[in-house]
Amino acid sequence: MMSRKSFLPFHLPDVDGSELEYIEEVINSGWLTSGPMVRQFEQEFSDSVGAQYAVAVNSCTAGMHLALEAIGLKSNDEVITSPYTFAATGEVIRYFDAKPVFVDIDKTTFNIDTALIEPAISERTKAILPIHIAGLAVDMDPILNIAKQNKLMVVEDAAHAFPTTYKGKRVGSIGDLACFSFYATKTITTAEGGMVCTNNARWAERCRTMSLHGISKNAWNRYAADGSWQYDIIAPGFKYNMTDIAAAMGLAQLRKSDRMWHRRNQIANQYNSAFISIPEIEIPYFDNENQHAWHLYMVRLNLEMLTINRNQFVKELIDQNIGVSVHFIPLHLHPYYQKSYGYEADDFPVSHQQYKREISLPIYNRMSDEDVRYIVGVVKEIIDRHKR
Ligand SMILES: *Cc1c(COP(=O)(O)O)cnc(C)c1O
């Protein structure tokens, strides 16, 4: 049996000297919260995804809240999304007392099944909220068409999708608004943070205003030498702005994000070639036309070929010092959604079935080739011991 002495974490951020250098610059400047570093990060991030505007916030959840506020979501409105996602996607709709209308996912991609969207549209539908799961682009063209025909907005949960491309365009420049996450485990991190991207000046301005108390001039202008002490509160906003310390980290991460992506892509290729010939495992879907961000490497077990279930498989991996995870427990299986909307597990059968067979393996640039070989070896060995 293979073994290693130290635990291989599911994720480790790549944070080193360049983050420290930029953070030191902020500390020495005496300006800690939203200021020049945030502006620089917004500028470089929007350039990198090809969006006209980017508003830095303190989480993707906050960003999605602001995006839905900007498009005017109201109570009793409906937003079409899929249940195969993290808590944040559903909760931001509930912040407005609006209704998340779930439709199932595509069996191959884990992304929303675009064929199910049109039948789910009602008089109250305001927006479609697709999630680019794992960093694999959602098929956006049919969604944009449906949105156009039905006068709906498209807000993307792009928490996993930096850097993802769809038909040559970066996610962040495709839908009406796209929200990225810089949480500690995401493809680039500010510890906690997020970014709203849009090509619409009015929505960008609304997000910016509402991210800082609904004050019409932001604090940076207010305290700059040429700024003024006056401000207007135009709406009861939120406290969602990003700090300059976080932005310093984000800028350092952004500037090395290509190298980080290349390494993840290499690891994905190493996994793919090792697992492709093993019938007990299904490798994640990808295509060579669109760039996969490889935030997650989601494999599926062909359970009918194994004598153990997914949970037992996970336990064996952890027992052999490999940190793994499961993405995601579909929202409709959680008590809140079951109680509020009366959902049952098989109301979204594809989500339910795929969830039962999914395991996410570590994929981050600090992993060595030896780490990858160890994981591949352990996976193969578990399969050999539990083949039917
Ligand atoms: C991480 C995540 C979020 C939330 O991001 P935060 O920055 O932690 O708010 C939203 N959606 C998905 C799919 C995520 O994985």
Tab-separated table of C-alpha atoms and ligand atoms in Angstrom:
chain	number	residue	atom	x	y	z
A	1	MET	CA	0.000	0.000	0.000
A	2	MET	CA	1.236	3.507	-0.815
A	3	SER	CA	1.716	5.977	1.984
A	4	ARG	CA	2.962	9.445	2.807
A	5	LYS	CA	3.735	10.924	6.184
A	6	SER	CA	2.286	14.400	5.775
A	7	PHE	CA	-1.269	15.322	4.886
A	8	LEU	CA	-1.669	16.698	1.361
A	9	PRO	CA	-4.194	19.531	1.772
A	10	PHE	CA	-7.139	19.866	-0.604
A	11	HIS	CA	-5.953	23.392	-1.334
A	12	LEU	CA	-3.006	25.639	-0.567
A	13	PRO	CA	-2.936	29.238	-1.801
A	14	ASP	CA	0.196	30.410	-3.616
A	15	VAL	CA	1.029	33.367	-1.398
A	16	ASP	CA	4.621	34.478	-1.084
A	17	GLY	CA	6.999	37.419	-1.380
A	18	SER	CA	5.106	39.419	-3.976
A	19	GLU	CA	1.948	39.599	-1.842
A	20	LEU	CA	4.061	40.703	1.134
A	21	GLU	CA	5.804	43.337	-0.933
A	22	TYR	CA	2.536	44.890	-2.150
A	23	ILE	CA	0.924	44.667	1.283
A	24	GLU	CA	3.961	46.368	2.794
A	25	GLU	CA	3.557	49.156	0.273
A	26	VAL	CA	-0.046	49.645	1.428
A	27	ILE	CA	0.914	49.618	5.098
A	28	ASN	CA	3.680	52.133	4.493
A	29	SER	CA	1.292	54.373	2.562
A	30	GLY	CA	-0.915	54.857	5.611
A	31	TRP	CA	-4.069	54.257	3.521
A	32	LEU	CA	-5.414	50.822	4.451
A	33	THR	CA	-8.947	50.599	3.120
A	34	SER	CA	-10.415	51.201	-0.352
A	35	GLY	CA	-7.980	53.460	-2.178
A	36	PRO	CA	-5.396	53.456	-4.964
A	37	MET	CA	-4.570	49.750	-4.671
A	38	VAL	CA	-8.241	48.805	-5.108
A	39	ARG	CA	-8.429	51.027	-8.200
A	40	GLN	CA	-5.302	49.417	-9.628
A	41	PHE	CA	-6.652	45.913	-8.984
A	42	GLU	CA	-10.006	46.792	-10.565
A	43	GLN	CA	-8.249	48.237	-13.600
A	44	GLU	CA	-5.994	45.250	-14.165
A	45	PHE	CA	-8.747	42.732	-13.481
A	46	SER	CA	-11.184	44.370	-15.896
A	47	ASP	CA	-8.431	44.531	-18.549
A	48	SER	CA	-7.700	40.881	-18.007
A	49	VAL	CA	-11.299	39.714	-18.524
A	50	GLY	CA	-12.146	42.347	-21.137
A	51	ALA	CA	-14.900	44.020	-19.122
A	52	GLN	CA	-15.398	47.759	-19.235
A	53	TYR	CA	-16.042	48.058	-15.505
A	54	ALA	CA	-14.985	46.134	-12.420
A	55	VAL	CA	-16.082	46.854	-8.858
A	56	ALA	CA	-14.038	45.223	-6.095
A	57	VAL	CA	-16.019	43.967	-3.098
A	58	ASN	CA	-15.374	41.908	0.018
A	59	SER	CA	-16.859	38.638	-1.341
A	60	CYS	CA	-18.497	37.101	-4.393
A	61	THR	CA	-21.647	36.744	-2.302
A	62	ALA	CA	-21.651	40.524	-1.745
A	63	GLY	CA	-20.995	40.998	-5.457
A	64	MET	CA	-23.992	38.888	-6.463
A	65	HIS	CA	-26.160	40.742	-3.946
A	66	LEU	CA	-25.100	44.055	-5.510
A	67	ALA	CA	-25.542	42.761	-9.071
A	68	LEU	CA	-29.112	41.635	-8.368
A	69	GLU	CA	-29.819	44.949	-6.644
A	70	ALA	CA	-28.440	46.839	-9.627
A	71	ILE	CA	-30.800	45.091	-12.052
A	72	GLY	CA	-33.702	45.940	-9.748
A	73	LEU	CA	-34.647	42.543	-8.330
A	74	LYS	CA	-37.720	42.873	-6.103
A	75	SER	CA	-39.588	40.657	-3.676
A	76	ASN	CA	-41.643	37.895	-5.338
A	77	ASP	CA	-39.530	38.119	-8.498
A	78	GLU	CA	-38.032	34.872	-9.733
A	79	VAL	CA	-34.459	34.034	-10.683
A	80	ILE	CA	-33.693	30.869	-12.636
A	81	THR	CA	-30.604	28.992	-11.485
A	82	SER	CA	-29.486	25.430	-10.833
A	83	PRO	CA	-29.289	23.699	-7.447
A	84	TYR	CA	-25.804	22.309	-8.129
A	85	THR	CA	-23.952	25.128	-6.402
A	86	PHE	CA	-22.737	26.661	-3.177
A	87	ALA	CA	-25.018	28.271	-0.568
A	88	ALA	CA	-24.248	31.796	-1.816
A	89	THR	CA	-26.026	31.439	-5.184
A	90	GLY	CA	-29.384	30.688	-3.612
A	91	GLU	CA	-29.148	32.948	-0.593
A	92	VAL	CA	-28.503	36.147	-2.557
A	93	ILE	CA	-31.853	35.661	-4.292
A	94	ARG	CA	-33.530	35.182	-0.921
A	95	TYR	CA	-31.999	38.474	0.363
A	96	PHE	CA	-34.663	40.175	-1.782
A	97	ASP	CA	-37.415	37.791	-0.720
A	98	ALA	CA	-37.343	36.697	-4.347
A	99	LYS	CA	-37.625	33.053	-5.390
A	100	PRO	CA	-34.801	30.868	-6.671
A	101	VAL	CA	-36.382	28.742	-9.414
A	102	PHE	CA	-34.160	25.718	-9.813
A	103	VAL	CA	-33.709	23.812	-13.034
A	104	ASP	CA	-31.549	20.713	-13.280
A	105	ILE	CA	-28.005	20.467	-14.602
A	106	ASP	CA	-26.575	18.907	-17.719
A	107	LYS	CA	-25.342	15.392	-16.950
A	108	THR	CA	-22.007	15.887	-18.718
A	109	THR	CA	-20.927	19.350	-17.579
A	110	PHE	CA	-22.557	19.951	-14.152
A	111	ASN	CA	-23.670	23.328	-15.559
A	112	ILE	CA	-27.286	24.442	-15.942
A	113	ASP	CA	-29.210	22.474	-18.588
A	114	THR	CA	-30.056	25.298	-20.976
A	115	ALA	CA	-32.928	23.311	-22.516
A	116	LEU	CA	-34.794	23.517	-19.198
A	117	ILE	CA	-34.639	27.289	-18.832
A	118	GLU	CA	-37.411	28.396	-21.180
A	119	PRO	CA	-40.105	26.156	-19.639
A	120	ALA	CA	-39.230	27.592	-16.215
A	121	ILE	CA	-39.862	31.205	-17.229
A	122	SER	CA	-42.926	32.876	-15.725
A	123	GLU	CA	-44.346	36.374	-15.605
A	124	ARG	CA	-42.251	37.011	-12.509
A	125	THR	CA	-38.915	35.871	-13.915
A	126	LYS	CA	-36.358	38.649	-13.774
A	127	ALA	CA	-32.999	37.001	-14.346
A	128	ILE	CA	-31.009	33.877	-15.138
A	129	LEU	CA	-28.107	33.085	-12.794
A	130	PRO	CA	-25.854	30.405	-14.319
A	131	ILE	CA	-22.809	29.014	-12.468
A	132	HIS	CA	-19.606	28.132	-14.316
A	133	ILE	CA	-18.972	25.047	-12.216
A	134	ALA	CA	-15.307	24.187	-11.591
A	135	GLY	CA	-14.328	26.878	-14.103
A	136	LEU	CA	-15.943	25.197	-17.102
A	137	ALA	CA	-17.797	27.790	-19.174
A	138	VAL	CA	-21.582	27.560	-19.233
A	139	ASP	CA	-22.948	27.416	-22.781
A	140	MET	CA	-23.793	31.122	-22.772
A	141	ASP	CA	-25.184	31.650	-26.302
A	142	PRO	CA	-28.528	29.894	-25.725
A	143	ILE	CA	-28.863	31.671	-22.370
A	144	LEU	CA	-28.192	35.083	-23.890
A	145	ASN	CA	-30.754	34.340	-26.632
A	146	ILE	CA	-33.427	33.248	-24.171
A	147	ALA	CA	-32.678	36.313	-22.048
A	148	LYS	CA	-32.980	38.636	-25.022
A	149	GLN	CA	-36.248	37.127	-26.226
A	150	ASN	CA	-37.803	37.239	-22.769
A	151	LYS	CA	-36.239	40.510	-21.575
A	152	LEU	CA	-34.351	38.846	-18.739
A	153	MET	CA	-31.021	39.780	-17.205
A	154	VAL	CA	-28.071	37.390	-17.035
A	155	VAL	CA	-26.011	37.526	-13.845
A	156	GLU	CA	-23.209	34.968	-13.729
A	157	ASP	CA	-21.864	33.214	-10.663
A	158	ALA	CA	-18.267	33.272	-11.880
A	159	ALA	CA	-16.803	32.303	-8.493
A	160	HIS	CA	-14.841	29.482	-10.171
A	161	ALA	CA	-14.357	31.093	-13.548
A	162	PHE	CA	-11.137	33.065	-13.519
A	163	PRO	CA	-9.637	32.596	-16.037
A	164	THR	CA	-12.322	30.887	-18.144
A	165	THR	CA	-13.048	31.563	-21.802
A	166	TYR	CA	-16.171	30.925	-23.843
A	167	LYS	CA	-15.874	31.087	-27.632
A	168	GLY	CA	-12.794	33.278	-27.382
A	169	LYS	CA	-14.213	35.678	-24.796
A	170	ARG	CA	-13.262	35.746	-21.149
A	171	VAL	CA	-16.001	35.136	-18.591
A	172	GLY	CA	-16.570	38.596	-17.135
A	173	SER	CA	-17.292	40.156	-20.519
A	174	ILE	CA	-20.231	37.964	-21.624
A	175	GLY	CA	-23.401	38.276	-19.504
A	176	ASP	CA	-24.914	41.452	-18.053
A	177	LEU	CA	-22.940	41.146	-14.819
A	178	ALA	CA	-20.463	38.488	-13.657
A	179	CYS	CA	-19.283	38.004	-10.076
A	180	PHE	CA	-15.913	36.473	-9.173
A	181	SER	CA	-14.688	35.132	-5.840
A	182	PHE	CA	-11.275	35.627	-4.258
A	183	TYR	CA	-12.005	33.413	-1.267
A	184	ALA	CA	-8.945	31.590	0.123
A	185	THR	CA	-9.493	28.427	-1.961
A	186	LYS	CA	-10.370	30.071	-5.276
A	187	THR	CA	-8.063	30.413	-8.313
A	188	ILE	CA	-6.741	33.763	-7.097
A	189	THR	CA	-7.298	34.985	-3.578
A	190	THR	CA	-7.457	38.093	-1.414
A	191	ALA	CA	-8.328	35.862	1.618
A	192	GLU	CA	-11.905	37.170	1.293
A	193	GLY	CA	-12.946	39.207	-1.724
A	194	GLY	CA	-14.829	39.417	-4.963
A	195	MET	CA	-15.298	41.424	-8.148
A	196	VAL	CA	-18.362	42.455	-10.124
A	197	CYS	CA	-17.694	42.901	-13.844
A	198	THR	CA	-20.022	44.517	-16.357
A	199	ASN	CA	-20.018	46.555	-19.553
A	200	ASN	CA	-22.880	48.705	-18.293
A	201	ALA	CA	-21.789	52.017	-16.737
A	202	ARG	CA	-25.044	52.531	-14.836
A	203	TRP	CA	-24.945	49.112	-13.144
A	204	ALA	CA	-21.254	49.514	-12.325
A	205	GLU	CA	-21.970	52.856	-10.701
A	206	ARG	CA	-24.909	51.428	-8.773
A	207	CYS	CA	-22.816	48.521	-7.491
A	208	ARG	CA	-20.061	50.908	-6.435
A	209	THR	CA	-22.456	53.234	-4.628
A	210	MET	CA	-24.324	50.423	-2.895
A	211	SER	CA	-21.077	48.709	-1.885
A	212	LEU	CA	-20.360	51.710	0.347
A	213	HIS	CA	-23.525	52.661	2.238
A	214	GLY	CA	-25.329	54.087	-0.797
A	215	ILE	CA	-23.077	57.114	-0.559
A	216	SER	CA	-22.796	58.845	-3.873
A	217	LYS	CA	-19.095	59.681	-3.566
A	218	ASN	CA	-16.793	57.016	-2.273
A	219	ALA	CA	-14.448	57.452	0.676
A	220	TRP	CA	-11.433	57.648	-1.526
A	221	ASN	CA	-12.676	60.789	-3.244
A	222	ARG	CA	-13.983	62.081	0.039
A	223	TYR	CA	-10.596	62.117	1.778
A	224	ALA	CA	-8.264	62.779	-1.123
A	225	ALA	CA	-6.546	66.148	-1.125
A	226	ASP	CA	-8.822	67.464	-3.823
A	227	GLY	CA	-11.905	65.749	-2.363
A	228	SER	CA	-14.588	67.284	-0.254
A	229	TRP	CA	-16.167	66.327	3.072
A	230	GLN	CA	-19.637	66.419	1.546
A	231	TYR	CA	-21.577	63.352	0.529
A	232	ASP	CA	-25.114	62.272	-0.240
A	233	ILE	CA	-26.817	59.068	0.858
A	234	ILE	CA	-28.971	58.098	-2.096
A	235	ALA	CA	-30.111	54.654	-0.872
A	236	PRO	CA	-29.645	52.430	2.196
A	237	GLY	CA	-26.590	50.617	0.885
A	238	PHE	CA	-24.266	47.958	2.264
A	239	LYS	CA	-20.714	47.720	3.599
A	240	TYR	CA	-19.154	45.577	0.909
A	241	ASN	CA	-16.050	47.489	-0.186
A	242	MET	CA	-12.650	45.820	-0.581
A	243	THR	CA	-9.672	47.046	1.461
A	244	ASP	CA	-6.385	48.174	-0.088
A	245	ILE	CA	-4.631	45.429	1.878
A	246	ALA	CA	-6.825	42.801	0.192
A	247	ALA	CA	-6.395	44.464	-3.191
A	248	ALA	CA	-2.597	44.415	-2.777
A	249	MET	CA	-2.808	40.675	-2.380
A	250	GLY	CA	-5.182	40.426	-5.335
A	251	LEU	CA	-2.885	42.425	-7.572
A	252	ALA	CA	0.069	40.182	-6.725
A	253	GLN	CA	-2.102	37.112	-7.393
A	254	LEU	CA	-3.471	38.490	-10.649
A	255	ARG	CA	0.019	39.193	-11.958
A	256	LYS	CA	1.026	35.567	-11.479
A	257	SER	CA	-2.346	34.051	-12.403
A	258	ASP	CA	-1.194	32.866	-15.849
A	259	ARG	CA	1.591	30.819	-14.344
A	260	MET	CA	-0.803	29.440	-11.711
A	261	TRP	CA	-3.329	28.485	-14.401
A	262	HIS	CA	-0.663	26.770	-16.547
A	263	ARG	CA	0.332	24.578	-13.645
A	264	ARG	CA	-3.290	23.651	-12.863
A	265	ASN	CA	-3.834	22.861	-16.519
A	266	GLN	CA	-0.759	20.633	-16.463
A	267	ILE	CA	-2.063	18.816	-13.375
A	268	ALA	CA	-5.464	18.348	-15.030
A	269	ASN	CA	-3.702	16.814	-18.052
A	270	GLN	CA	-1.698	14.524	-15.790
A	271	TYR	CA	-4.875	13.353	-14.043
A	272	ASN	CA	-6.737	12.985	-17.330
A	273	SER	CA	-4.118	10.806	-18.938
A	274	ALA	CA	-3.820	8.660	-15.821
A	275	PHE	CA	-7.581	8.158	-15.385
A	276	ILE	CA	-8.865	8.056	-18.957
A	277	SER	CA	-8.295	4.305	-19.270
A	278	ILE	CA	-9.874	3.419	-15.912
A	279	PRO	CA	-13.517	2.466	-16.460
A	280	GLU	CA	-14.451	2.962	-12.776
A	281	ILE	CA	-13.745	6.700	-13.081
A	282	GLU	CA	-15.222	9.391	-15.299
A	283	ILE	CA	-12.893	12.338	-15.830
A	284	PRO	CA	-14.306	15.885	-15.898
A	285	TYR	CA	-15.664	17.220	-19.154
A	286	PHE	CA	-13.542	19.791	-20.986
A	287	ASP	CA	-13.103	20.876	-24.559
A	288	ASN	CA	-10.133	22.355	-26.306
A	289	GLU	CA	-12.040	25.337	-27.661
A	290	ASN	CA	-12.865	26.979	-24.332
A	291	GLN	CA	-10.310	27.513	-21.586
A	292	HIS	CA	-11.223	25.674	-18.398
A	293	ALA	CA	-10.075	27.560	-15.267
A	294	TRP	CA	-9.532	24.227	-13.452
A	295	HIS	CA	-10.615	25.648	-10.106
A	296	LEU	CA	-11.831	22.137	-9.313
A	297	TYR	CA	-10.980	18.716	-10.694
A	298	MET	CA	-14.294	16.881	-10.317
A	299	VAL	CA	-14.197	13.151	-10.980
A	300	ARG	CA	-17.164	10.818	-10.883
A	301	LEU	CA	-17.178	7.224	-9.757
A	302	ASN	CA	-18.981	4.601	-11.783
A	303	LEU	CA	-20.532	3.190	-8.641
A	304	GLU	CA	-22.021	0.114	-10.310
A	305	MET	CA	-18.443	-1.082	-10.936
A	306	LEU	CA	-17.357	-0.642	-7.312
A	307	THR	CA	-18.226	-2.327	-4.016
A	308	ILE	CA	-17.907	0.934	-2.039
A	309	ASN	CA	-19.845	4.167	-2.275
A	310	ARG	CA	-18.549	7.719	-2.704
A	311	ASN	CA	-18.379	8.442	1.034
A	312	GLN	CA	-16.317	5.322	1.660
A	313	PHE	CA	-14.058	6.253	-1.242
A	314	VAL	CA	-13.554	9.720	0.271
A	315	LYS	CA	-12.694	8.187	3.619
A	316	GLU	CA	-10.069	5.928	2.054
A	317	LEU	CA	-8.439	8.927	0.374
A	318	ILE	CA	-8.371	10.876	3.630
A	319	ASP	CA	-7.002	7.832	5.463
A	320	GLN	CA	-4.111	7.917	3.013
A	321	ASN	CA	-3.408	11.567	3.771
A	322	ILE	CA	-5.106	13.139	0.761
A	323	GLY	CA	-7.414	16.114	1.300
A	324	VAL	CA	-10.450	15.838	-0.956
A	325	SER	CA	-13.870	17.444	-1.103
A	326	VAL	CA	-17.338	16.993	-2.603
A	327	HIS	CA	-18.865	19.688	-4.827
A	328	PHE	CA	-21.680	20.310	-4.164
A	329	ILE	CA	-24.458	19.111	-1.907
A	330	PRO	CA	-27.240	20.402	-4.194
A	331	LEU	CA	-29.220	23.220	-2.581
A	332	HIS	CA	-32.519	21.343	-2.861
A	333	LEU	CA	-31.183	18.642	-0.517
A	334	HIS	CA	-30.635	21.155	2.304
A	335	PRO	CA	-33.204	21.570	5.095
A	336	TYR	CA	-33.874	25.255	4.382
A	337	TYR	CA	-34.833	24.684	0.742
A	338	GLN	CA	-36.720	21.505	1.543
A	339	LYS	CA	-38.755	23.258	4.238
A	340	SER	CA	-39.346	26.435	2.261
A	341	TYR	CA	-40.179	24.916	-1.115
A	342	GLY	CA	-41.033	21.297	-0.344
A	343	TYR	CA	-38.322	19.892	-2.580
A	344	GLU	CA	-37.525	16.205	-2.690
A	345	ALA	CA	-34.207	14.699	-3.701
A	346	ASP	CA	-35.397	13.513	-7.105
A	347	ASP	CA	-37.057	16.773	-8.103
A	348	PHE	CA	-33.675	17.439	-9.728
A	349	PRO	CA	-32.599	13.895	-10.528
A	350	VAL	CA	-29.443	14.706	-12.481
A	351	SER	CA	-28.092	16.924	-9.691
A	352	HIS	CA	-28.921	14.263	-7.134
A	353	GLN	CA	-27.395	11.394	-9.103
A	354	GLN	CA	-24.194	13.235	-10.032
A	355	TYR	CA	-23.734	14.479	-6.470
A	356	LYS	CA	-23.738	10.895	-5.214
A	357	ARG	CA	-20.758	9.972	-7.395
A	358	GLU	CA	-18.631	13.117	-7.273
A	359	ILE	CA	-15.224	13.635	-5.628
A	360	SER	CA	-13.025	16.708	-6.076
A	361	LEU	CA	-9.296	15.946	-6.108
A	362	PRO	CA	-6.651	18.531	-5.159
A	363	ILE	CA	-5.592	20.851	-8.008
A	364	TYR	CA	-3.400	23.870	-7.244
A	365	ASN	CA	-0.063	25.077	-8.494
A	366	ARG	CA	1.885	24.343	-5.329
A	367	MET	CA	1.371	20.603	-5.894
A	368	SER	CA	4.443	18.763	-7.133
A	369	ASP	CA	4.480	16.078	-9.835
A	370	GLU	CA	5.144	13.651	-7.023
A	371	ASP	CA	1.975	14.798	-5.217
A	372	VAL	CA	-0.021	14.161	-8.405
A	373	ARG	CA	1.581	10.732	-8.879
A	374	TYR	CA	0.802	9.853	-5.275
A	375	ILE	CA	-2.872	10.776	-5.659
A	376	VAL	CA	-3.156	8.868	-8.943
A	377	GLY	CA	-1.520	5.849	-7.346
A	378	VAL	CA	-3.811	5.887	-4.316
A	379	VAL	CA	-6.934	6.305	-6.461
A	380	LYS	CA	-5.910	3.348	-8.644
A	381	GLU	CA	-5.102	1.243	-5.635
A	382	ILE	CA	-8.463	1.961	-3.946
A	383	ILE	CA	-10.209	0.985	-7.167
A	384	ASP	CA	-8.203	-2.241	-7.435
A	385	ARG	CA	-9.210	-3.214	-3.916
A	386	HIS	CA	-12.909	-2.459	-4.434
A	387	LYS	CA	-13.599	-3.494	-8.026
A	388	ARG	CA	-16.689	-5.527	-8.606
B	1	LIG	C1	-17.093	30.264	-3.293
B	1	LIG	C2	-18.366	30.379	-4.043
B	1	LIG	C3	-19.198	31.494	-3.909
B	1	LIG	C4	-19.012	32.527	-2.840
B	1	LIG	O1	-17.823	33.208	-2.879
B	1	LIG	P1	-17.445	34.148	-1.633
B	1	LIG	O2	-16.356	35.008	-2.194
B	1	LIG	O3	-16.966	33.232	-0.538
B	1	LIG	O4	-18.637	34.911	-1.254
B	1	LIG	C5	-20.297	31.604	-4.726
B	1	LIG	N1	-20.595	30.645	-5.611
B	1	LIG	C6	-19.843	29.535	-5.755
B	1	LIG	C7	-20.236	28.517	-6.770
B	1	LIG	C8	-18.715	29.353	-4.951
B	1	LIG	O5	-18.001	28.234	-5.053
